[in-house]
Amino acid sequence: MAAEAVWDLSPRPSASARLTLPGPLEGSAVTFNLGRRSPPGRFVIRCGGWRLIDPERLVEVNPLTPPQEDVPLTGILHGNTGRCWVLRRSGPGTNDPTQMFLWREVDGQLRQFTLEHPARIDEYSFNLDDSLLVTGGHDHVIRFWRTSDGTLERTLAA
């Protein structure tokens, strides 16, 4: 069943648009990166999965889907440039998430990387230009992952 949401696009009450969704919004469904996005910034909704929405046209740009089917994802984190997103794997049997899915938009294309973490992931953040994702694990090691290709660049023992 499709759902429809009305979005206020300006301070004027008459400026609104409709976004048709494939189903109902879930949980904390809409996550914005207000004040930290730069064009063409996207926002994320959770509606039958995680979806990137173009705020100018109110259309879905891409779904954020993991490579495996039925992998529950939580903990969305937006990058600072509006072009990077990361989610942790979680759910039954994965209470200690050790896998992250990273998406980076490059030249209008969405690239996805799976980051395998050797210990439970406790904290994660992007650096200012989104060139690195920094993770802190239960093993007290800080890891720096390149967002351009998802490779581990370096580690620091805490």
Tab-separated table of C-alpha atoms in Angstrom:
chain	number	residue	atom	x	y	z
A	1	MET	CA	0.000	0.000	0.000
A	2	ALA	CA	1.459	3.359	-1.004
A	3	ALA	CA	1.633	6.237	1.417
A	4	GLU	CA	1.830	9.917	0.707
A	5	ALA	CA	3.574	12.604	2.709
A	6	VAL	CA	3.284	16.364	2.367
A	7	TRP	CA	6.503	18.335	2.732
A	8	ASP	CA	6.688	22.045	3.407
A	9	LEU	CA	9.345	23.358	1.043
A	10	SER	CA	9.560	26.959	2.168
A	11	PRO	CA	8.593	29.303	5.008
A	12	ARG	CA	5.406	30.090	3.062
A	13	PRO	CA	2.577	27.684	3.956
A	14	SER	CA	1.439	27.477	0.320
A	15	ALA	CA	4.746	26.016	-0.903
A	16	SER	CA	4.455	22.264	-0.428
A	17	ALA	CA	4.901	19.144	-2.475
A	18	ARG	CA	3.861	15.521	-2.273
A	19	LEU	CA	6.140	12.523	-2.085
A	20	THR	CA	4.515	9.160	-2.814
A	21	LEU	CA	6.090	6.317	-0.859
A	22	PRO	CA	5.792	2.566	-1.488
A	23	GLY	CA	4.471	1.984	2.049
A	24	PRO	CA	4.204	3.466	5.528
A	25	LEU	CA	7.106	5.236	7.209
A	26	GLU	CA	8.889	3.126	9.821
A	27	GLY	CA	10.134	4.104	13.288
A	28	SER	CA	12.322	7.213	13.263
A	29	ALA	CA	11.648	7.318	9.565
A	30	VAL	CA	13.074	10.598	8.352
A	31	THR	CA	16.670	11.546	9.032
A	32	PHE	CA	17.971	14.893	7.917
A	33	ASN	CA	21.455	16.268	7.932
A	34	LEU	CA	20.332	19.869	8.359
A	35	GLY	CA	22.998	22.522	8.428
A	36	ARG	CA	25.657	20.084	7.256
A	37	ARG	CA	24.479	19.270	3.744
A	38	SER	CA	25.852	20.812	0.623
A	39	PRO	CA	24.083	20.459	-2.725
A	40	PRO	CA	22.950	18.039	-3.961
A	41	GLY	CA	22.273	16.929	-0.369
A	42	ARG	CA	19.922	14.037	0.126
A	43	PHE	CA	17.863	13.000	3.076
A	44	VAL	CA	17.065	9.459	4.130
A	45	ILE	CA	13.690	7.908	4.897
A	46	ARG	CA	12.909	4.456	6.188
A	47	CYS	CA	10.017	2.997	4.241
A	48	GLY	CA	10.372	-0.651	3.300
A	49	GLY	CA	14.121	-0.101	3.603
A	50	TRP	CA	16.367	2.944	3.666
A	51	ARG	CA	15.915	5.334	0.733
A	52	LEU	CA	17.732	8.459	-0.435
A	53	ILE	CA	15.389	11.298	-1.376
A	54	ASP	CA	16.262	14.324	-3.498
A	55	PRO	CA	14.838	17.301	-1.559
A	56	GLU	CA	14.515	19.523	-4.635
A	57	ARG	CA	12.428	17.133	-6.735
A	58	LEU	CA	10.993	14.967	-3.897
A	59	VAL	CA	11.829	11.726	-5.655
A	60	GLU	CA	13.713	8.647	-4.541
A	61	VAL	CA	17.272	8.770	-5.838
A	62	ASN	CA	18.540	5.384	-4.644
A	63	PRO	CA	17.693	2.728	-2.103
A	64	LEU	CA	20.397	1.993	0.466
A	65	THR	CA	20.368	-1.790	0.291
A	66	PRO	CA	23.010	-4.168	1.646
A	67	PRO	CA	24.487	-6.849	-0.642
A	68	GLN	CA	22.746	-9.643	1.310
A	69	GLU	CA	18.984	-10.006	1.419
A	70	ASP	CA	17.114	-9.458	4.692
A	71	VAL	CA	19.972	-7.775	6.560
A	72	PRO	CA	18.466	-5.434	9.167
A	73	LEU	CA	20.311	-2.130	9.294
A	74	THR	CA	20.326	0.547	11.995
A	75	GLY	CA	22.268	3.603	13.066
A	76	ILE	CA	22.216	5.737	9.930
A	77	LEU	CA	24.994	8.303	9.846
A	78	HIS	CA	25.188	11.075	7.258
A	79	GLY	CA	28.469	12.460	6.070
A	80	ASN	CA	29.203	16.178	6.198
A	81	THR	CA	29.069	16.787	2.437
A	82	GLY	CA	25.683	15.181	1.738
A	83	ARG	CA	27.353	12.444	-0.315
A	84	CYS	CA	28.176	9.684	2.222
A	85	TRP	CA	26.037	7.444	4.414
A	86	VAL	CA	26.780	4.466	6.623
A	87	LEU	CA	24.567	1.912	8.393
A	88	ARG	CA	25.433	-0.869	10.839
A	89	ARG	CA	24.203	-4.418	10.536
A	90	SER	CA	22.046	-5.456	13.470
A	91	GLY	CA	19.145	-7.632	14.474
A	92	PRO	CA	18.700	-11.118	15.946
A	93	GLY	CA	22.058	-12.784	16.447
A	94	THR	CA	23.909	-9.588	15.573
A	95	ASN	CA	23.586	-7.635	18.810
A	96	ASP	CA	27.278	-6.802	18.557
A	97	PRO	CA	27.487	-5.252	15.090
A	98	THR	CA	30.805	-5.901	13.374
A	99	GLN	CA	29.758	-5.066	9.832
A	100	MET	CA	29.018	-1.683	8.286
A	101	PHE	CA	27.685	-0.705	4.894
A	102	LEU	CA	29.081	2.494	3.424
A	103	TRP	CA	27.579	4.383	0.465
A	104	ARG	CA	29.306	7.224	-1.331
A	105	GLU	CA	27.894	9.264	-4.182
A	106	VAL	CA	30.475	9.971	-6.889
A	107	ASP	CA	29.520	11.733	-10.145
A	108	GLY	CA	25.844	10.909	-9.597
A	109	GLN	CA	26.562	7.210	-9.033
A	110	LEU	CA	26.115	5.499	-5.670
A	111	ARG	CA	28.998	3.199	-4.708
A	112	GLN	CA	28.622	0.727	-1.856
A	113	PHE	CA	31.267	-0.885	0.333
A	114	THR	CA	31.045	-3.490	3.101
A	115	LEU	CA	33.392	-2.820	6.014
A	116	GLU	CA	34.270	-5.854	8.130
A	117	HIS	CA	35.201	-4.803	11.644
A	118	PRO	CA	37.079	-7.342	13.834
A	119	ALA	CA	35.323	-6.227	17.042
A	120	ARG	CA	31.965	-4.776	18.044
A	121	ILE	CA	31.542	-1.264	16.645
A	122	ASP	CA	30.937	1.236	19.432
A	123	GLU	CA	31.368	4.629	17.718
A	124	TYR	CA	31.664	5.934	14.183
A	125	SER	CA	31.924	9.308	12.471
A	126	PHE	CA	32.979	10.901	9.201
A	127	ASN	CA	35.809	13.425	9.050
A	128	LEU	CA	34.942	16.930	7.778
A	129	ASP	CA	35.382	16.270	4.052
A	130	ASP	CA	33.973	12.698	4.185
A	131	SER	CA	37.208	11.224	2.881
A	132	LEU	CA	37.424	8.986	5.965
A	133	LEU	CA	35.024	7.068	8.170
A	134	VAL	CA	36.480	6.695	11.661
A	135	THR	CA	35.312	3.775	13.810
A	136	GLY	CA	35.982	2.874	17.409
A	137	GLY	CA	35.661	-0.745	18.382
A	138	HIS	CA	35.165	-2.729	21.549
A	139	ASP	CA	38.801	-3.787	21.133
A	140	HIS	CA	39.907	-0.158	21.882
A	141	VAL	CA	41.288	0.341	18.376
A	142	ILE	CA	40.422	3.355	16.228
A	143	ARG	CA	40.188	2.568	12.521
A	144	PHE	CA	40.298	4.978	9.577
A	145	TRP	CA	38.450	3.744	6.458
A	146	ARG	CA	38.760	5.487	3.075
A	147	THR	CA	35.293	6.325	1.774
A	148	SER	CA	36.555	6.381	-1.815
A	149	ASP	CA	37.073	2.611	-1.884
A	150	GLY	CA	36.156	1.252	1.580
A	151	THR	CA	39.673	0.141	2.460
A	152	LEU	CA	41.208	0.353	5.909
A	153	GLU	CA	43.825	3.104	5.760
A	154	ARG	CA	45.315	2.926	9.252
A	155	THR	CA	44.656	2.046	12.918
A	156	LEU	CA	45.462	3.564	16.278
A	157	ALA	CA	45.504	1.654	19.540
A	158	ALA	CA	43.526	3.599	22.115
